[in-house]
Coordinates of N, CA and C and ligand atoms in Angstrom, one line a residue:
M160 N 0.8 -1.2 0.0 CA 0.0 0.0 0.0 C 0.9 1.3 0.0
F161 N 0.6 2.1 -0.9 CA 1.3 3.4 -0.9 C 0.4 4.5 -0.3
R162 N 1.0 5.4 0.5 CA 0.2 6.4 1.2 C 0.6 7.8 0.8
N163 N 1.8 8.0 0.3 CA 2.3 9.3 0.0 C 3.0 9.4 -1.3
A164 N 3.1 10.6 -1.9 CA 3.9 10.8 -3.1 C 4.6 12.2 -3.0
I165 N 5.8 12.3 -3.4 CA 6.5 13.6 -3.6 C 6.5 13.9 -5.1
V166 N 6.1 15.1 -5.4 CA 6.2 15.5 -6.8 C 6.9 16.9 -6.8
R167 N 7.4 17.3 -8.0 CA 7.9 18.7 -8.1 C 7.3 19.3 -9.4
V168 N 6.7 20.5 -9.2 CA 6.1 21.2 -10.3 C 7.2 21.5 -11.4
P169 N 6.9 21.2 -12.7 CA 7.9 21.5 -13.7 C 8.3 23.0 -13.7
A170 N 9.6 23.3 -13.9 CA 10.0 24.7 -13.9 C 9.8 25.3 -15.3
E171 N 9.7 26.6 -15.3 CA 9.4 27.4 -16.5 C 10.4 27.0 -17.7
N172 N 11.7 26.7 -17.3 CA 12.7 26.3 -18.3 C 12.8 24.8 -18.5
F173 N 11.7 24.1 -18.1 CA 11.6 22.7 -18.3 C 12.1 22.2 -19.7
A174 N 11.8 23.0 -20.7 CA 12.2 22.6 -22.1 C 13.7 22.6 -22.3
D175 N 14.5 23.2 -21.3 CA 16.0 23.2 -21.4 C 16.6 21.9 -20.9
G176 N 15.8 21.0 -20.4 CA 16.3 19.7 -19.8 C 16.9 18.8 -20.9
I177 N 17.3 17.6 -20.5 CA 18.0 16.7 -21.5 C 16.9 16.0 -22.3
T178 N 17.1 15.9 -23.6 CA 16.2 15.0 -24.3 C 16.9 14.5 -25.6
T179 N 16.5 13.2 -25.9 CA 17.0 12.6 -27.2 C 15.9 12.6 -28.2
G180 N 14.7 13.0 -27.7 CA 13.5 12.8 -28.4 C 13.4 13.8 -29.7
K181 N 12.6 13.3 -30.6 CA 12.4 14.2 -31.8 C 10.9 14.6 -31.9
L182 N 10.3 14.8 -30.7 CA 8.9 15.0 -30.7 C 8.6 16.5 -30.6
G183 N 9.7 17.3 -30.6 CA 9.5 18.8 -30.5 C 9.6 19.3 -29.1
K184 N 9.4 20.6 -29.0 CA 9.6 21.3 -27.7 C 8.4 21.2 -26.9
P185 N 8.5 20.9 -25.6 CA 7.2 20.8 -24.8 C 6.6 22.2 -24.6
D186 N 5.3 22.2 -24.4 CA 4.6 23.5 -24.1 C 4.5 23.5 -22.6
Y187 N 5.0 24.6 -22.0 CA 5.1 24.7 -20.6 C 3.7 24.7 -19.9
Q188 N 2.8 25.5 -20.5 CA 1.4 25.5 -19.8 C 0.8 24.2 -19.9
I189 N 0.9 23.5 -21.0 CA 0.3 22.1 -21.1 C 1.0 21.2 -20.1
A190 N 2.3 21.3 -20.0 CA 3.0 20.4 -19.1 C 2.5 20.7 -17.6
K191 N 2.3 21.9 -17.3 CA 1.8 22.2 -15.9 C 0.4 21.6 -15.7
Q192 N -0.5 21.7 -16.7 CA -1.8 21.1 -16.6 C -1.7 19.6 -16.5
Q193 N -0.8 19.0 -17.3 CA -0.7 17.5 -17.2 C -0.1 17.1 -15.9
H194 N 0.8 17.9 -15.3 CA 1.4 17.6 -14.0 C 0.3 17.7 -12.9
Q195 N -0.6 18.6 -13.1 CA -1.7 18.8 -12.1 C -2.6 17.6 -12.2
A196 N -2.9 17.2 -13.4 CA -3.8 16.0 -13.6 C -3.2 14.8 -13.0
Y197 N -1.9 14.7 -13.2 CA -1.1 13.5 -12.6 C -1.2 13.5 -11.1
S198 N -1.0 14.7 -10.5 CA -1.2 14.7 -9.0 C -2.6 14.4 -8.5
E199 N -3.6 14.9 -9.3 CA -5.0 14.5 -8.9 C -5.2 13.0 -9.0
A200 N -4.6 12.4 -10.0 CA -4.8 10.9 -10.2 C -4.2 10.2 -9.0
L201 N -3.0 10.7 -8.6 CA -2.3 10.0 -7.4 C -3.2 10.2 -6.2
R202 N -3.8 11.4 -6.1 CA -4.7 11.6 -4.9 C -5.9 10.7 -5.0
F203 N -6.5 10.5 -6.2 CA -7.6 9.6 -6.4 C -7.2 8.2 -6.0
C204 N -5.9 7.8 -6.1 CA -5.5 6.4 -5.7 C -5.3 6.3 -4.2
G205 N -5.5 7.4 -3.5 CA -5.5 7.4 -2.1 C -4.2 8.0 -1.5
L206 N -3.4 8.6 -2.3 CA -2.2 9.2 -1.7 C -2.3 10.6 -1.3
T207 N -1.5 10.9 -0.3 CA -1.3 12.4 0.1 C -0.1 12.9 -0.7
I208 N -0.3 14.0 -1.3 CA 0.7 14.5 -2.3 C 1.5 15.7 -1.6
W209 N 2.8 15.6 -1.7 CA 3.7 16.6 -1.1 C 4.4 17.2 -2.3
T210 N 3.9 18.5 -2.6 CA 4.4 19.1 -3.8 C 5.5 20.1 -3.6
L211 N 6.6 19.9 -4.2 CA 7.8 20.8 -4.1 C 7.6 21.9 -5.2
P212 N 8.2 23.1 -4.9 CA 8.0 24.2 -5.9 C 8.9 23.9 -7.1
E213 N 8.7 24.6 -8.1 CA 9.5 24.5 -9.3 C 10.9 25.0 -9.0
D214 N 11.9 24.4 -9.7 CA 13.3 24.7 -9.4 C 14.0 25.0 -10.7
R215 N 14.2 26.3 -11.0 CA 14.7 26.7 -12.3 C 16.2 26.3 -12.5
D216 N 16.9 26.0 -11.3 CA 18.3 25.7 -11.4 C 18.4 24.3 -12.1
Y217 N 17.4 23.5 -12.1 CA 17.4 22.2 -12.6 C 16.2 21.9 -13.5
P218 N 16.3 22.1 -14.8 CA 15.2 21.9 -15.7 C 14.6 20.5 -15.7
D219 N 15.4 19.5 -15.3 CA 14.8 18.2 -15.3 C 14.3 17.8 -13.9
S220 N 14.2 18.7 -13.0 CA 14.0 18.3 -11.6 C 12.5 17.9 -11.3
T221 N 11.6 18.0 -12.3 CA 10.3 17.5 -12.1 C 10.3 16.0 -12.2
F222 N 11.4 15.4 -12.7 CA 11.5 13.9 -12.8 C 12.1 13.4 -11.5
V223 N 11.4 13.6 -10.4 CA 11.9 13.3 -9.0 C 12.3 11.9 -8.8
E224 N 11.7 11.0 -9.5 CA 12.0 9.6 -9.3 C 13.5 9.3 -9.4
D225 N 14.2 10.0 -10.2 CA 15.6 9.7 -10.4 C 16.5 10.1 -9.2
T226 N 16.0 10.8 -8.3 CA 16.9 11.3 -7.2 C 17.0 10.4 -6.0
A227 N 16.1 9.4 -5.9 CA 16.2 8.5 -4.7 C 15.4 7.3 -5.0
V228 N 15.7 6.2 -4.2 CA 14.8 5.0 -4.2 C 14.4 4.8 -2.8
L229 N 13.1 4.6 -2.6 CA 12.6 4.5 -1.2 C 12.3 3.0 -0.9
V230 N 13.0 2.4 0.0 CA 12.9 1.0 0.3 C 12.5 0.8 1.7
K231 N 11.4 0.2 2.0 CA 10.9 0.1 3.4 C 11.0 1.4 4.1
D232 N 11.7 1.5 5.2 CA 11.8 2.8 5.9 C 13.2 3.4 5.6
H233 N 13.8 3.1 4.5 CA 15.1 3.6 4.2 C 15.0 4.4 2.8
A234 N 15.8 5.5 2.8 CA 15.9 6.2 1.5 C 17.3 5.9 1.0
V235 N 17.4 5.6 -0.3 CA 18.7 5.5 -0.9 C 18.8 6.7 -1.9
F236 N 19.7 7.6 -1.5 CA 19.9 8.8 -2.4 C 20.8 8.4 -3.6
S237 N 20.3 8.8 -4.8 CA 21.0 8.4 -6.0 C 22.1 9.3 -6.3
R238 N 22.8 9.0 -7.4 CA 23.8 10.0 -7.9 C 23.7 10.0 -9.4
P239 N 22.8 10.9 -9.8 CA 22.4 10.9 -11.3 C 23.6 10.9 -12.2
G240 N 23.4 10.1 -13.3 CA 24.4 9.9 -14.3 C 24.6 11.1 -15.2
A241 N 23.7 12.0 -15.2 CA 23.8 13.2 -16.1 C 24.3 14.3 -15.2
E242 N 25.5 14.9 -15.6 CA 26.1 16.0 -14.8 C 25.1 17.1 -14.4
S243 N 24.3 17.5 -15.3 CA 23.4 18.6 -15.1 C 22.3 18.2 -14.0
R244 N 22.2 17.0 -13.6 CA 21.2 16.6 -12.7 C 21.7 16.2 -11.3
L245 N 23.1 16.2 -11.2 CA 23.7 15.8 -9.9 C 23.2 16.6 -8.7
G246 N 23.0 17.9 -8.9 CA 22.6 18.7 -7.7 C 21.2 18.6 -7.3
E247 N 20.4 17.8 -8.1 CA 18.9 17.7 -7.7 C 18.8 16.9 -6.4
V248 N 19.7 16.0 -6.1 CA 19.6 15.2 -4.9 C 19.6 16.0 -3.7
E249 N 20.6 17.0 -3.6 CA 20.6 17.8 -2.4 C 19.3 18.6 -2.2
K250 N 18.7 19.0 -3.4 CA 17.6 19.9 -3.3 C 16.3 19.2 -2.8
I251 N 16.3 17.9 -2.8 CA 15.1 17.1 -2.4 C 15.3 16.3 -1.1
K252 N 16.6 16.2 -0.7 CA 17.0 15.4 0.4 C 16.2 15.8 1.7
G253 N 16.1 17.0 2.0 CA 15.4 17.5 3.2 C 14.0 17.0 3.3
R254 N 13.3 17.1 2.2 CA 11.9 16.7 2.1 C 11.8 15.2 2.4
I255 N 12.7 14.4 1.8 CA 12.6 13.0 1.9 C 13.0 12.6 3.3
L256 N 14.0 13.3 3.9 CA 14.4 12.9 5.3 C 13.3 13.3 6.3
D257 N 12.3 14.1 5.9 CA 11.2 14.3 6.8 C 10.4 13.0 7.1
F258 N 10.5 12.1 6.1 CA 9.7 10.8 6.2 C 10.6 9.6 6.5
F259 N 11.9 9.7 6.1 CA 12.8 8.5 6.3 C 14.0 8.9 7.1
N260 N 14.1 8.3 8.3 CA 15.2 8.8 9.1 C 16.5 7.9 8.9
Q261 N 16.4 6.9 8.1 CA 17.6 6.1 7.8 C 17.9 6.2 6.3
S262 N 19.1 6.5 6.0 CA 19.4 6.7 4.5 C 20.8 6.2 4.1
F263 N 20.9 5.9 2.9 CA 22.1 5.5 2.2 C 22.4 6.4 1.1
E264 N 23.6 6.4 0.6 CA 23.9 7.2 -0.6 C 24.8 6.4 -1.6
I265 N 24.5 6.6 -2.8 CA 25.4 6.1 -3.9 C 26.6 7.0 -4.0
L266 N 27.8 6.4 -4.0 CA 29.0 7.3 -3.8 C 29.8 7.2 -5.1
D267 N 30.4 8.4 -5.4 CA 31.4 8.5 -6.5 C 32.4 7.4 -6.4
P268 N 32.8 6.7 -7.5 CA 32.4 7.0 -8.9 C 31.1 6.3 -9.3
G269 N 30.3 5.8 -8.4 CA 29.1 5.2 -8.8 C 28.1 6.3 -9.3
T270 N 27.3 5.9 -10.3 CA 26.2 6.7 -10.7 C 24.9 5.8 -10.7
L271 N 23.8 6.4 -10.4 CA 22.6 5.7 -10.5 C 21.4 6.6 -10.6
D272 N 20.5 6.4 -11.5 CA 19.2 7.1 -11.6 C 18.1 6.2 -11.1
G273 N 17.2 6.8 -10.3 CA 16.1 6.0 -9.8 C 15.3 5.3 -10.8
G274 N 15.2 5.9 -12.0 CA 14.5 5.3 -13.1 C 15.0 3.9 -13.6
D275 N 16.2 3.6 -13.1 CA 16.8 2.3 -13.4 C 16.5 1.2 -12.4
I276 N 15.7 1.6 -11.4 CA 15.5 0.6 -10.3 C 14.0 0.2 -10.3
C277 N 13.8 -1.1 -10.5 CA 12.4 -1.6 -10.5 C 12.2 -2.6 -9.4
E278 N 11.3 -2.3 -8.5 CA 11.1 -3.2 -7.3 C 10.0 -4.1 -7.7
A279 N 10.2 -5.4 -7.4 CA 9.2 -6.5 -7.7 C 9.1 -7.3 -6.5
D280 N 8.2 -6.9 -5.6 CA 8.0 -7.6 -4.3 C 9.4 -7.5 -3.5
H281 N 9.9 -8.7 -3.3 CA 11.2 -8.7 -2.5 C 12.4 -8.8 -3.3
H282 N 12.3 -8.4 -4.5 CA 13.4 -8.4 -5.5 C 13.5 -7.0 -6.2
F283 N 14.8 -6.7 -6.5 CA 15.0 -5.5 -7.3 C 15.7 -5.8 -8.6
F284 N 15.2 -5.3 -9.7 CA 15.9 -5.3 -11.0 C 16.7 -4.0 -11.0
I285 N 18.0 -4.0 -11.3 CA 18.8 -2.8 -11.3 C 19.3 -2.7 -12.7
G286 N 18.9 -1.7 -13.4 CA 19.3 -1.4 -14.8 C 20.7 -0.8 -14.8
V287 N 21.6 -1.4 -15.7 CA 22.9 -0.8 -15.9 C 22.7 -0.1 -17.3
S288 N 22.8 1.2 -17.3 CA 22.4 2.0 -18.5 C 23.4 3.1 -18.8
E289 N 23.1 4.0 -19.7 CA 23.9 5.1 -19.9 C 24.0 6.0 -18.7
R290 N 23.1 5.9 -17.8 CA 23.1 6.8 -16.6 C 23.5 6.0 -15.3
T291 N 23.2 4.8 -15.2 CA 23.6 4.0 -14.0 C 24.7 3.1 -14.4
N292 N 25.9 3.3 -13.8 CA 27.1 2.5 -14.1 C 27.1 1.3 -13.2
E293 N 28.0 0.3 -13.6 CA 28.1 -0.9 -12.8 C 28.4 -0.7 -11.4
T294 N 29.3 0.3 -11.1 CA 29.7 0.6 -9.7 C 28.5 1.0 -8.9
G295 N 27.7 2.0 -9.5 CA 26.5 2.4 -8.8 C 25.5 1.3 -8.6
A296 N 25.3 0.5 -9.6 CA 24.4 -0.6 -9.6 C 24.8 -1.6 -8.5
K297 N 26.1 -1.9 -8.4 CA 26.5 -2.9 -7.4 C 26.4 -2.3 -6.0
Q298 N 26.7 -1.0 -5.9 CA 26.4 -0.3 -4.5 C 25.0 -0.5 -4.1
F299 N 24.1 -0.2 -5.0 CA 22.7 -0.4 -4.7 C 22.3 -1.8 -4.4
Q300 N 22.9 -2.7 -5.1 CA 22.6 -4.2 -4.9 C 23.0 -4.5 -3.5
E301 N 24.2 -4.1 -3.1 CA 24.7 -4.4 -1.7 C 23.8 -3.8 -0.6
I302 N 23.3 -2.6 -0.9 CA 22.4 -1.9 0.1 C 21.1 -2.7 0.3
V303 N 20.5 -3.1 -0.8 CA 19.2 -3.7 -0.7 C 19.4 -5.2 -0.2
Q304 N 20.5 -5.8 -0.6 CA 20.7 -7.2 -0.1 C 20.9 -7.1 1.5
G305 N 21.5 -6.0 1.9 CA 21.7 -5.8 3.4 C 20.3 -5.6 4.1
L306 N 19.3 -5.2 3.3 CA 18.0 -5.0 3.9 C 17.1 -6.2 3.7
G307 N 17.7 -7.3 3.2 CA 16.9 -8.5 3.1 C 16.3 -8.8 1.7
Y308 N 16.6 -8.0 0.7 CA 16.1 -8.2 -0.6 C 17.0 -9.0 -1.5
T309 N 16.5 -9.5 -2.6 CA 17.4 -10.1 -3.6 C 17.5 -9.0 -4.7
A310 N 18.5 -9.1 -5.6 CA 18.6 -8.1 -6.6 C 19.5 -8.6 -7.8
D311 N 19.0 -8.3 -9.0 CA 19.8 -8.7 -10.2 C 20.1 -7.4 -11.0
L312 N 21.3 -7.4 -11.6 CA 21.7 -6.4 -12.5 C 21.2 -6.7 -13.9
V313 N 20.6 -5.8 -14.6 CA 20.1 -6.0 -16.0 C 20.7 -5.0 -16.9
D314 N 21.6 -5.5 -17.8 CA 22.3 -4.6 -18.6 C 21.4 -4.2 -19.8
I315 N 21.1 -2.9 -19.9 CA 20.3 -2.4 -21.0 C 21.1 -1.5 -21.9
R316 N 22.4 -1.5 -21.8 CA 23.2 -0.6 -22.7 C 23.1 -0.9 -24.1
G317 N 22.7 -2.2 -24.5 CA 22.5 -2.5 -25.9 C 21.2 -2.0 -26.4
N318 N 20.3 -1.6 -25.6 CA 19.0 -1.1 -26.0 C 19.0 0.4 -26.1
L319 N 19.5 0.8 -27.3 CA 19.8 2.2 -27.5 C 18.6 3.2 -27.3
D320 N 17.4 2.6 -27.5 CA 16.3 3.5 -27.4 C 15.7 3.6 -26.0
L321 N 16.4 3.0 -25.0 CA 15.9 3.0 -23.6 C 16.8 3.9 -22.8
L322 N 16.2 4.9 -22.2 CA 16.9 5.8 -21.3 C 17.2 5.0 -20.0
H323 N 16.1 4.5 -19.4 CA 16.2 3.8 -18.1 C 15.5 2.4 -18.2
L324 N 15.9 1.5 -17.3 CA 15.2 0.2 -17.3 C 13.7 0.4 -17.2
K325 N 13.2 1.3 -16.4 CA 11.8 1.4 -16.3 C 11.1 2.1 -17.5
S326 N 11.9 2.6 -18.4 CA 11.3 3.0 -19.7 C 10.8 1.8 -20.5
G327 N 11.3 0.6 -20.1 CA 10.9 -0.6 -20.8 C 10.2 -1.7 -20.0
I328 N 10.2 -1.6 -18.7 CA 9.4 -2.6 -17.9 C 8.7 -1.9 -16.8
S329 N 7.6 -2.5 -16.3 CA 6.9 -2.1 -15.1 C 6.4 -3.3 -14.4
Y330 N 6.6 -3.3 -13.1 CA 6.1 -4.5 -12.3 C 4.7 -4.1 -11.7
L331 N 3.8 -5.0 -11.9 CA 2.4 -4.6 -11.4 C 2.0 -5.4 -10.2
G332 N 2.9 -6.3 -9.7 CA 2.5 -7.2 -8.6 C 2.0 -8.6 -9.1
N333 N 1.9 -9.5 -8.3 CA 1.4 -10.9 -8.6 C 2.3 -11.5 -9.7
G334 N 3.5 -11.2 -9.8 CA 4.4 -11.8 -10.8 C 4.2 -11.2 -12.2
H335 N 3.3 -10.2 -12.4 CA 3.0 -9.6 -13.7 C 4.0 -8.5 -14.0
L336 N 4.7 -8.7 -15.2 CA 5.7 -7.7 -15.6 C 5.3 -7.2 -17.0
V337 N 5.1 -6.0 -17.1 CA 4.9 -5.4 -18.5 C 6.2 -5.1 -19.1
L338 N 6.5 -5.6 -20.3 CA 7.8 -5.3 -20.9 C 7.8 -5.2 -22.4
I339 N 8.8 -4.5 -22.9 CA 8.9 -4.4 -24.3 C 9.7 -5.6 -24.9
D340 N 9.5 -5.8 -26.2 CA 10.0 -7.1 -26.8 C 11.5 -7.2 -26.6
S341 N 12.3 -6.1 -26.7 CA 13.8 -6.2 -26.7 C 14.3 -6.6 -25.3
L342 N 13.4 -6.6 -24.3 CA 13.9 -7.0 -23.0 C 13.3 -8.4 -22.6
A343 N 12.5 -8.9 -23.5 CA 11.7 -10.1 -23.1 C 12.7 -11.3 -22.9
T344 N 13.8 -11.3 -23.6 CA 14.7 -12.5 -23.5 C 15.7 -12.4 -22.4
Q345 N 15.7 -11.3 -21.7 CA 16.7 -11.2 -20.5 C 16.4 -12.3 -19.5
S346 N 17.4 -13.0 -19.1 CA 17.1 -14.1 -18.2 C 16.6 -13.6 -16.8
A347 N 16.8 -12.4 -16.4 CA 16.3 -11.9 -15.1 C 14.8 -12.0 -15.1
F348 N 14.1 -12.0 -16.2 CA 12.7 -11.9 -16.2 C 12.0 -13.2 -16.5
Q349 N 12.8 -14.3 -16.6 CA 12.2 -15.5 -17.1 C 11.1 -16.1 -16.2
N350 N 11.1 -15.9 -14.9 CA 10.1 -16.5 -14.1 C 8.8 -15.6 -13.9
Y351 N 8.7 -14.6 -14.7 CA 7.6 -13.7 -14.5 C 6.5 -13.9 -15.6
H352 N 5.3 -13.6 -15.3 CA 4.2 -13.6 -16.3 C 4.4 -12.3 -17.1
K353 N 4.7 -12.4 -18.4 CA 5.1 -11.3 -19.2 C 3.8 -10.7 -19.9
I354 N 3.6 -9.4 -19.7 CA 2.6 -8.7 -20.5 C 3.3 -7.9 -21.5
R355 N 3.2 -8.3 -22.8 CA 4.0 -7.7 -23.8 C 3.4 -6.4 -24.3
V356 N 4.3 -5.6 -24.8 CA 4.0 -4.3 -25.3 C 4.3 -4.3 -26.8
D357 N 3.4 -3.9 -27.6 CA 3.7 -3.9 -29.1 C 4.7 -2.8 -29.4
P358 N 5.6 -3.1 -30.3 CA 6.7 -2.1 -30.5 C 6.2 -0.6 -30.8
E359 N 5.1 -0.5 -31.4 CA 4.6 0.9 -31.7 C 4.0 1.5 -30.4
E360 N 3.9 0.7 -29.4 CA 3.4 1.3 -28.1 C 4.5 1.3 -27.0
N361 N 5.8 1.1 -27.4 CA 6.8 1.0 -26.4 C 6.8 2.0 -25.3
Y362 N 6.4 3.2 -25.6 CA 6.4 4.3 -24.5 C 5.5 3.9 -23.4
A363 N 4.4 3.1 -23.7 CA 3.4 2.7 -22.7 C 3.9 1.7 -21.7
A364 N 5.1 1.2 -21.9 CA 5.7 0.2 -21.0 C 5.9 0.8 -19.6
N365 N 6.1 2.1 -19.6 CA 6.3 2.7 -18.3 C 4.9 3.1 -17.7
C366 N 4.4 2.1 -16.9 CA 3.1 2.4 -16.2 C 3.4 2.2 -14.7
V367 N 2.4 2.6 -13.9 CA 2.7 2.6 -12.4 C 1.5 2.0 -11.7
A368 N 1.8 0.9 -11.0 CA 0.7 0.3 -10.1 C 0.7 1.1 -8.8
I369 N -0.5 1.6 -8.5 CA -0.6 2.3 -7.2 C -1.9 1.8 -6.5
N370 N -1.7 1.1 -5.5 CA -2.9 0.6 -4.7 C -3.8 -0.2 -5.7
D371 N -5.1 0.3 -5.8 CA -6.0 -0.5 -6.6 C -6.0 -0.2 -8.1
Y372 N -5.1 0.7 -8.5 CA -5.1 1.2 -9.9 C -3.8 1.0 -10.6
V373 N -3.8 1.2 -11.9 CA -2.6 1.3 -12.7 C -2.7 2.5 -13.5
L374 N -1.7 3.4 -13.4 CA -1.7 4.6 -14.2 C -1.0 4.2 -15.6
V375 N -1.7 4.6 -16.7 CA -1.1 4.3 -18.0 C -1.1 5.5 -18.8
A376 N -0.2 5.6 -19.8 CA -0.1 6.8 -20.6 C -1.3 6.7 -21.6
E377 N -1.9 7.8 -21.9 CA -3.0 7.8 -22.8 C -2.6 7.6 -24.3
G378 N -3.4 6.9 -25.0 CA -3.2 6.7 -26.4 C -2.5 5.4 -26.8
F379 N -2.5 4.4 -26.0 CA -1.9 3.1 -26.3 C -2.9 2.0 -26.0
P380 N -3.8 1.9 -27.0 CA -5.0 1.0 -26.7 C -4.7 -0.5 -26.6
K381 N -3.6 -1.0 -27.2 CA -3.4 -2.4 -27.2 C -3.0 -2.8 -25.8
L382 N -2.0 -2.1 -25.2 CA -1.6 -2.5 -23.9 C -2.8 -2.3 -22.9
A383 N -3.5 -1.2 -23.1 CA -4.7 -0.9 -22.2 C -5.6 -2.1 -22.2
S384 N -5.9 -2.6 -23.4 CA -6.9 -3.7 -23.4 C -6.4 -5.0 -22.8
R385 N -5.1 -5.2 -23.0 CA -4.4 -6.4 -22.4 C -4.5 -6.3 -20.8
L386 N -4.3 -5.1 -20.3 CA -4.3 -4.9 -18.9 C -5.7 -5.0 -18.3
E387 N -6.7 -4.4 -19.1 CA -8.1 -4.5 -18.6 C -8.5 -6.0 -18.6
A388 N -8.1 -6.7 -19.6 CA -8.5 -8.2 -19.7 C -8.0 -8.9 -18.5
L389 N -6.9 -8.5 -17.9 CA -6.3 -9.1 -16.7 C -7.0 -8.6 -15.5
G390 N -7.9 -7.7 -15.6 CA -8.7 -7.2 -14.4 C -8.1 -5.9 -13.8
Y391 N -7.1 -5.3 -14.4 CA -6.6 -4.1 -13.8 C -7.5 -2.9 -14.1
R392 N -7.6 -2.0 -13.1 CA -8.4 -0.8 -13.2 C -7.4 0.3 -13.6
L393 N -7.6 0.9 -14.8 CA -6.7 1.8 -15.4 C -7.1 3.3 -15.2
I394 N -6.1 4.1 -15.0 CA -6.3 5.5 -15.1 C -5.4 6.0 -16.1
S395 N -5.9 6.6 -17.2 CA -5.1 6.9 -18.3 C -4.8 8.4 -18.3
L396 N -3.6 8.8 -18.5 CA -3.2 10.2 -18.4 C -2.4 10.6 -19.6
D397 N -2.6 11.9 -20.0 CA -1.9 12.4 -21.1 C -0.6 13.0 -20.6
V398 N 0.5 12.5 -21.0 CA 1.8 13.0 -20.5 C 2.7 13.3 -21.7
S399 N 2.1 13.8 -22.8 CA 2.8 14.1 -24.0 C 4.0 15.0 -23.8
E400 N 3.8 16.1 -23.0 CA 4.9 17.1 -22.8 C 6.1 16.5 -22.1
F401 N 5.8 15.5 -21.2 CA 6.9 14.9 -20.5 C 7.6 13.9 -21.4
Q402 N 6.8 13.2 -22.3 CA 7.4 12.3 -23.2 C 8.4 13.0 -24.1
K403 N 8.1 14.3 -24.5 CA 9.0 15.1 -25.3 C 10.4 15.2 -24.7
M404 N 10.4 15.1 -23.3 CA 11.7 15.3 -22.6 C 12.2 13.9 -22.1
D405 N 11.7 12.8 -22.7 CA 12.1 11.4 -22.4 C 11.6 11.0 -21.0
G406 N 10.6 11.6 -20.5 CA 10.1 11.2 -19.2 C 8.8 10.4 -19.3
G407 N 8.5 9.6 -18.3 CA 7.3 8.9 -18.3 C 6.5 9.1 -17.0
L408 N 5.5 8.2 -16.8 CA 4.6 8.4 -15.7 C 5.4 8.1 -14.3
S409 N 6.2 7.1 -14.3 CA 6.8 6.8 -13.0 C 7.8 7.9 -12.6
C410 N 8.5 8.5 -13.5 CA 9.5 9.5 -13.1 C 9.0 10.7 -12.5
L411 N 7.7 10.9 -12.6 CA 7.1 12.2 -12.0 C 6.8 12.1 -10.5
S412 N 7.1 11.0 -9.9 CA 6.8 11.0 -8.4 C 7.7 10.0 -7.7
L413 N 7.8 10.2 -6.4 CA 8.4 9.2 -5.5 C 7.3 8.7 -4.7
R414 N 7.0 7.5 -4.7 CA 5.8 6.9 -4.0 C 6.2 6.1 -2.8
F415 N 5.5 6.3 -1.7 CA 5.9 5.5 -0.5 C 4.7 5.3 0.4
Ligands
CIR179 C1 16.6 13.1 -18.4 O1 17.0 12.9 -19.5 O2 17.2 12.9 -17.3 C2 15.2 13.7 -18.3 N1 14.9 14.6 -19.4 C3 14.1 12.6 -18.3 C4 14.2 11.7 -17.1 C5 13.2 10.6 -17.0 N2 13.3 9.9 -15.8 C6 12.8 8.6 -15.7 O3 12.4 8.0 -16.7 N3 12.9 8.0 -14.5

């Protein structure tokens, strides 16, 4: 059960963040509306929302998921792999420490983005990506193993179109894993019930299970009907402006 979420309002210079996308420049006013609708959806799922103000120093700071991973009553502060995002961690730390009094840190030369960490019950999949290096991934693995979890490293560096592991997989509970075709053969996922995503819907692989609902990106009907057929209750949200900046649904909040 999740009870809380931390979000950060997109900053006015949000469009100056990092992107590999070719979908054009995001519209700031629309991004703000979409962010508000996202917060309302989290509230509808039963969460209390803690909203941080916009931070112009960090155009990507609305993607709060990358700054920390929250595990039981511990916070693991990340060390973002993009230089321009490194300072985001200090800016959010105080708010997180209001809720978590025990914390760990990923240390130099390790790098790790929260978007590369996928929790599946008592197990963690840790993506090794362009942002999360092996040192950071192994540091995280040791931390969570020390807390009683198991953890596998999943190398996604060959999947050039994937920014983070969670751009390509989502765990919904009950052994159900949503995933894109190019990750389906990874041995780490062999014992899971796989819910496949058609290649033209790859963006939709980043969905978020929250309490009785699953948040999905709007406009991806095939995955939506597969999930509905399995009995999931969906809340579909338009996140087009965040997609333009390579972000998805999960990266817009820290849930705990
Ligand atoms: C970045 O490139 O870091 C941001 N523009 C997008 C981060 C998205 N985060 C995520 O998927 N966890």
